[in-house]
Tab-separated table of N, CA, C and O in Angstrom:
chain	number	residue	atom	x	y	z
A	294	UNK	N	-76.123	56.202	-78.248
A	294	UNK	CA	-76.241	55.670	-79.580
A	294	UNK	C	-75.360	56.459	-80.543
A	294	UNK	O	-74.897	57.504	-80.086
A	295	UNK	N	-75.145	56.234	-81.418
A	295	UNK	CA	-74.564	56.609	-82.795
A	295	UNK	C	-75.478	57.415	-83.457
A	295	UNK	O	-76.692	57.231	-83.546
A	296	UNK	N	-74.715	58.458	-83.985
A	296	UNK	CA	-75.345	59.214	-84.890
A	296	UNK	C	-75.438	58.880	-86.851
A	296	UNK	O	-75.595	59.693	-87.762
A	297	UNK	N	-75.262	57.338	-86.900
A	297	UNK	CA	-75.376	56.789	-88.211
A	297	UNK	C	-76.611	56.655	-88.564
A	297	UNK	O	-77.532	56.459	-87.771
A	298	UNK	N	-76.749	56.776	-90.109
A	298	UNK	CA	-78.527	56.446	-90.176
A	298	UNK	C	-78.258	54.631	-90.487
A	298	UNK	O	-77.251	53.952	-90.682
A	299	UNK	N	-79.711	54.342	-90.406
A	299	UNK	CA	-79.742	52.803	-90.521
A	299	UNK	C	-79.494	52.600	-91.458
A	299	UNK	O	-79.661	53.156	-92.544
A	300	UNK	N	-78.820	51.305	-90.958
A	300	UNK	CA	-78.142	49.944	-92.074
A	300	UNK	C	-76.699	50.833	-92.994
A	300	UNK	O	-76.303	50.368	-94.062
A	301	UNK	N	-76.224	51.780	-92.544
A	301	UNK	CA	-75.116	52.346	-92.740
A	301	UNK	C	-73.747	51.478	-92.218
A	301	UNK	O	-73.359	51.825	-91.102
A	302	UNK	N	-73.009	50.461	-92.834
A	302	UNK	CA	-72.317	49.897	-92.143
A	302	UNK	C	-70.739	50.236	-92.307
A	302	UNK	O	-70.262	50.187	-93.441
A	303	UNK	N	-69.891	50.588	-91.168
A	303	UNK	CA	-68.556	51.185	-91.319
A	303	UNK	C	-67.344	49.913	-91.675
A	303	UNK	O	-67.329	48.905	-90.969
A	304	UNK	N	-66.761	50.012	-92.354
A	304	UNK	CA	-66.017	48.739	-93.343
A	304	UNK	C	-64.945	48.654	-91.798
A	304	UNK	O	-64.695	49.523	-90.963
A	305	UNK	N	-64.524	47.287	-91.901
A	305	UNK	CA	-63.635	46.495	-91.206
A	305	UNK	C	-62.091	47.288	-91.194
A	305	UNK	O	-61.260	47.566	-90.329
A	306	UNK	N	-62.166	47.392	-92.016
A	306	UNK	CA	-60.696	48.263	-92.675
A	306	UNK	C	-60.531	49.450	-93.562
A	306	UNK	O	-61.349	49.625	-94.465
A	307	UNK	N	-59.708	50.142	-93.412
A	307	UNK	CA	-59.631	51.172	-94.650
A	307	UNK	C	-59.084	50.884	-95.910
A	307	UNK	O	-58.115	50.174	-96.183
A	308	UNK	N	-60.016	51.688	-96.828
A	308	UNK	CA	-59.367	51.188	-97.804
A	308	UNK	C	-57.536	51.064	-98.642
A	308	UNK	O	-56.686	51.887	-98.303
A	309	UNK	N	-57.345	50.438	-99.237
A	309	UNK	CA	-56.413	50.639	-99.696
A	309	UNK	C	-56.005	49.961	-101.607
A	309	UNK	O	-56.724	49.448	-102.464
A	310	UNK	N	-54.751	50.267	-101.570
A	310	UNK	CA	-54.448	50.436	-102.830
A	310	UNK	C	-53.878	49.294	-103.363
A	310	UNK	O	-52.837	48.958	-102.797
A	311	UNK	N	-54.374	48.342	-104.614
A	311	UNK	CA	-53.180	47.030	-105.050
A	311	UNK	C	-51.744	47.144	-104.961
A	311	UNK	O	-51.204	47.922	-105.748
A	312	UNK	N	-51.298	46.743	-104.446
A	312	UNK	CA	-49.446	46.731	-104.191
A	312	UNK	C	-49.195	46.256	-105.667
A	312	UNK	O	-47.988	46.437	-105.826
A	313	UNK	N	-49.607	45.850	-106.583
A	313	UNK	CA	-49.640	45.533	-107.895
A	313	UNK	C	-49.467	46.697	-108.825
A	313	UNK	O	-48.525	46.875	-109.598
A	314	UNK	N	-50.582	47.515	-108.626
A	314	UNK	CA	-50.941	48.145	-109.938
A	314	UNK	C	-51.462	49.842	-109.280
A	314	UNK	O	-51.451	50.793	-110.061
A	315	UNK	N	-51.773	49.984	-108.214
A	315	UNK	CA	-52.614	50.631	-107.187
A	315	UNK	C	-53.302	51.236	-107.345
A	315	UNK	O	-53.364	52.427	-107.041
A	316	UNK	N	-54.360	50.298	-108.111
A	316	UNK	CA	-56.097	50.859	-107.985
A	316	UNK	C	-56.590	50.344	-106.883
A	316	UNK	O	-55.883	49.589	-106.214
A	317	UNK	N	-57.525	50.567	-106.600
A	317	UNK	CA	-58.328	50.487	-105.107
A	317	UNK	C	-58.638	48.517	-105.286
A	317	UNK	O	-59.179	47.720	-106.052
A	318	UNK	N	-58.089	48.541	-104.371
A	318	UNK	CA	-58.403	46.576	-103.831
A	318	UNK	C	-60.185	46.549	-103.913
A	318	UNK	O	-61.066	47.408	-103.900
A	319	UNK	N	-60.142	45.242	-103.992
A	319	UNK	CA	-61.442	45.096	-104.254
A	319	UNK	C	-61.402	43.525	-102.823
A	319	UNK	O	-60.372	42.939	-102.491
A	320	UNK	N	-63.061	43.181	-102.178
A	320	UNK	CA	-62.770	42.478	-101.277
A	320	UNK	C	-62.542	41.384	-101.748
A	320	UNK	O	-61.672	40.958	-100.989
A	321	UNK	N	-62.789	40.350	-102.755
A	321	UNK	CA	-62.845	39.124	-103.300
A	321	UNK	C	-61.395	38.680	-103.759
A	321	UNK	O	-61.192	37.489	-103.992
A	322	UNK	N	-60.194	39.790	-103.917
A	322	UNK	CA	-58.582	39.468	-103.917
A	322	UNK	C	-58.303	40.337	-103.187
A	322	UNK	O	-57.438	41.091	-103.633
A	323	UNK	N	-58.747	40.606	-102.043
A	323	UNK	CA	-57.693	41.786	-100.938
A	323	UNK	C	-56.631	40.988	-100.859
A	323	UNK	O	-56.575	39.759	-100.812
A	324	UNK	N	-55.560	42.018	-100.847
A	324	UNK	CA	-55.101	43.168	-101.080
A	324	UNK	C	-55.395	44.168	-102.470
A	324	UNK	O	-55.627	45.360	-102.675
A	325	UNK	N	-55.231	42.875	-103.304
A	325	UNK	CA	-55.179	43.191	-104.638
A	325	UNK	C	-56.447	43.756	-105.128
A	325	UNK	O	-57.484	43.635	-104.475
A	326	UNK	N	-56.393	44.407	-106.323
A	326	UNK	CA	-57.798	45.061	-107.230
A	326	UNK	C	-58.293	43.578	-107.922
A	326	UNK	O	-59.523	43.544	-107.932
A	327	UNK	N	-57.707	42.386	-108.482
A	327	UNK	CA	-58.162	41.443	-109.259
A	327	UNK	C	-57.543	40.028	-109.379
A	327	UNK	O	-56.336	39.996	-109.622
A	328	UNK	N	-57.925	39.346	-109.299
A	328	UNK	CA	-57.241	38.113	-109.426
A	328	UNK	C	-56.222	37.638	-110.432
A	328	UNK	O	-55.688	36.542	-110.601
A	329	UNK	N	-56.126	38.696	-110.995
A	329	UNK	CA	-54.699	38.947	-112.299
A	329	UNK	C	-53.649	39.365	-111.600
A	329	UNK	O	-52.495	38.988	-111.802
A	330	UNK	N	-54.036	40.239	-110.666
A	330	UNK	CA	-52.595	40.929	-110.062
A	330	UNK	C	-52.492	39.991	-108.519
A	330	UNK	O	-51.633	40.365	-107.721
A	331	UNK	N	-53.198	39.033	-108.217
A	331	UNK	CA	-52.876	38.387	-107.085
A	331	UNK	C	-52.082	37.778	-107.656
A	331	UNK	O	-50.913	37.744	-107.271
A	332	UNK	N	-52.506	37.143	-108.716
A	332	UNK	CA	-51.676	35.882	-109.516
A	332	UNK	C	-50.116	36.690	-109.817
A	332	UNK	O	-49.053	36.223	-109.409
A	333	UNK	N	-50.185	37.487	-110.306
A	333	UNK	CA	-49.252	38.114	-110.516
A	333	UNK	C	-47.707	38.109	-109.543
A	333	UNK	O	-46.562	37.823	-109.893
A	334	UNK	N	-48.420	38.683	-107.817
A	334	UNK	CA	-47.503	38.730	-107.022
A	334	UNK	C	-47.402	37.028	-106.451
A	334	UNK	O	-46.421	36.903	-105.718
A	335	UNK	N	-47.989	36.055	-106.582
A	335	UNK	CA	-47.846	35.119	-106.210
A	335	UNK	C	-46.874	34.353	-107.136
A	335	UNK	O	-46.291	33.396	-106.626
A	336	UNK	N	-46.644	34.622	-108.319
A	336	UNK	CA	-45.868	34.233	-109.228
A	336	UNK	C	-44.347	35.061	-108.947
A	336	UNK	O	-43.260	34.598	-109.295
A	337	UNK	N	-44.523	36.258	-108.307
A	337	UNK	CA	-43.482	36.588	-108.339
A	337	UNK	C	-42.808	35.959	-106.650
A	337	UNK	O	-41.675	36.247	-106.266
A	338	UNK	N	-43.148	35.657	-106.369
A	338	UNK	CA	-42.982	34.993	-104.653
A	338	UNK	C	-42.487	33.925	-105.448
A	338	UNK	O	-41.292	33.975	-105.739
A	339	UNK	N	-43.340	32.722	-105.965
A	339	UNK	CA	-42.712	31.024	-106.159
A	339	UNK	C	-41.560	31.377	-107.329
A	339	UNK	O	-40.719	30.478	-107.341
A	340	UNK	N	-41.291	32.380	-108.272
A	340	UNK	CA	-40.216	32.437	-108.577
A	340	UNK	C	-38.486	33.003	-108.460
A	340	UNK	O	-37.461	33.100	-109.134
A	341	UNK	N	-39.080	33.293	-106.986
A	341	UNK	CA	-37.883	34.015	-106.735
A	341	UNK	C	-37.771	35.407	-106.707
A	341	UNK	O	-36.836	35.716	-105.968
A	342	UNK	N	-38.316	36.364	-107.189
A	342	UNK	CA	-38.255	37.707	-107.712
A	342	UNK	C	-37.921	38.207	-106.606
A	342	UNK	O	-36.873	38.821	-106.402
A	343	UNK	N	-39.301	37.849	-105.333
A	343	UNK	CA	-39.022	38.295	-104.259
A	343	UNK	C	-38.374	37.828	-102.996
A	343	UNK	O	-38.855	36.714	-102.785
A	344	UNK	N	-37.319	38.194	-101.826
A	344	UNK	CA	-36.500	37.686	-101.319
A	344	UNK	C	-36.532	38.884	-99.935
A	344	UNK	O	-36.650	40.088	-99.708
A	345	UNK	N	-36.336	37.576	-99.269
A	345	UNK	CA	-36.432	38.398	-97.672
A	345	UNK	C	-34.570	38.802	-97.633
A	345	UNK	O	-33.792	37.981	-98.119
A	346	UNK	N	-34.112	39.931	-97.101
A	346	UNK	CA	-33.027	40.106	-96.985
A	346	UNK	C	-32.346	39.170	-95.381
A	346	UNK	O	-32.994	38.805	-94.400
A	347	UNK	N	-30.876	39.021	-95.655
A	347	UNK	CA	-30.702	38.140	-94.615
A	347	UNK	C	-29.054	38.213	-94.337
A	347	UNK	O	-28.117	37.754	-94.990
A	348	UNK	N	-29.101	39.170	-92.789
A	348	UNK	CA	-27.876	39.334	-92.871
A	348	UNK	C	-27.458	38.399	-91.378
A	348	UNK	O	-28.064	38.083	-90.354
A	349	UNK	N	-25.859	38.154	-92.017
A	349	UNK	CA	-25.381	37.010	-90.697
A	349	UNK	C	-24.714	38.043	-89.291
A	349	UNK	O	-24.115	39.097	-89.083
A	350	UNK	N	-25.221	37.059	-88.697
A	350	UNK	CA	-25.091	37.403	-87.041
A	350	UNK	C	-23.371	37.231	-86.829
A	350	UNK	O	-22.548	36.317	-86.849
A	351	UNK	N	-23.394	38.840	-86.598
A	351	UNK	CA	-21.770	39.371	-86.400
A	351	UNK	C	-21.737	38.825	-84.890
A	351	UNK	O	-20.549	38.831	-84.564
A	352	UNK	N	-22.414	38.420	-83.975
A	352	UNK	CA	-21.961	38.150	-82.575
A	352	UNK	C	-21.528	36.952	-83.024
A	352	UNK	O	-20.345	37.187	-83.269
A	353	UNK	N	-21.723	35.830	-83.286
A	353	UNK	CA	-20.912	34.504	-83.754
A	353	UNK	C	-19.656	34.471	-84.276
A	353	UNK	O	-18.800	33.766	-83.742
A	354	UNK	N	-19.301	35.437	-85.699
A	354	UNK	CA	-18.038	36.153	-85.853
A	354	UNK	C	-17.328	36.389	-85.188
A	354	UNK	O	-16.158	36.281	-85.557
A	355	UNK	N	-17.518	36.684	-84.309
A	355	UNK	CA	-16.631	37.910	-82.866
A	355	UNK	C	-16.403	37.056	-82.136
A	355	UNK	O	-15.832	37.591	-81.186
A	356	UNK	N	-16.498	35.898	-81.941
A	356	UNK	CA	-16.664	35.096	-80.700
A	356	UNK	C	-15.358	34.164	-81.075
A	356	UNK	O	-14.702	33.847	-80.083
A	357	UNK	N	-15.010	33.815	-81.971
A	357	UNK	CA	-14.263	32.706	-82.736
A	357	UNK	C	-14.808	31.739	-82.970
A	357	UNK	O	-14.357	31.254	-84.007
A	358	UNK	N	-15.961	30.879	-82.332
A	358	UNK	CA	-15.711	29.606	-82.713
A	358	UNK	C	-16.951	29.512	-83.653
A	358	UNK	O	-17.891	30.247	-83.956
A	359	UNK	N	-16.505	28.249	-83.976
A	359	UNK	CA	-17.275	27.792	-85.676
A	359	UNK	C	-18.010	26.859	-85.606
A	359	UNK	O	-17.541	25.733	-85.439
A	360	UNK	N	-19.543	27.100	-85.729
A	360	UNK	CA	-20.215	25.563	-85.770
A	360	UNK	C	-19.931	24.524	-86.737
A	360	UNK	O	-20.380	23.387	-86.595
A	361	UNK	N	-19.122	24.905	-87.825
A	361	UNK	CA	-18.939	23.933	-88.462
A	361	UNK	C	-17.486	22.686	-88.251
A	361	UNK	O	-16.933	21.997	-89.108
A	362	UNK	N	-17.338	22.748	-87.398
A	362	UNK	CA	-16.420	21.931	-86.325
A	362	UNK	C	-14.833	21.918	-86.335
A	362	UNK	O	-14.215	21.274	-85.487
């Protein structure tokens, strides 16, 4: 057995910090501390702010030929 006393329950995850603002997340907007700063990064996603980087495949380059015909 475990040496916990009863009804002591160990959380799913550790805690962590809003990628927003970084006060401690809360569970009802995890990641986030509040539904201000979810909104927040979700606004910054549908407007563009944020962007996956995307670099082109030098083996196609090297090769010569061109899919574009």
């Amino acid at each position: 057995m475990t040496d916990k006393p009863e009804g002591v329950v160990t959380p799913l995850r550790a805690k962590t910090s809003c990628p927003e603002c970084g006060k401690p997340s809360v569970r009802e907007s995890y990641p986030f501390c509040s539904p201000r700063c979810k909104a927040v990064d979700l606004n910054r996603w549908l407007s563009g702010s944020y962007a996956i980087p995307v670099r082109d495949d030098e083996d196609e380059d090297s090769d010569g030929n061109s899919e574009a015909g």
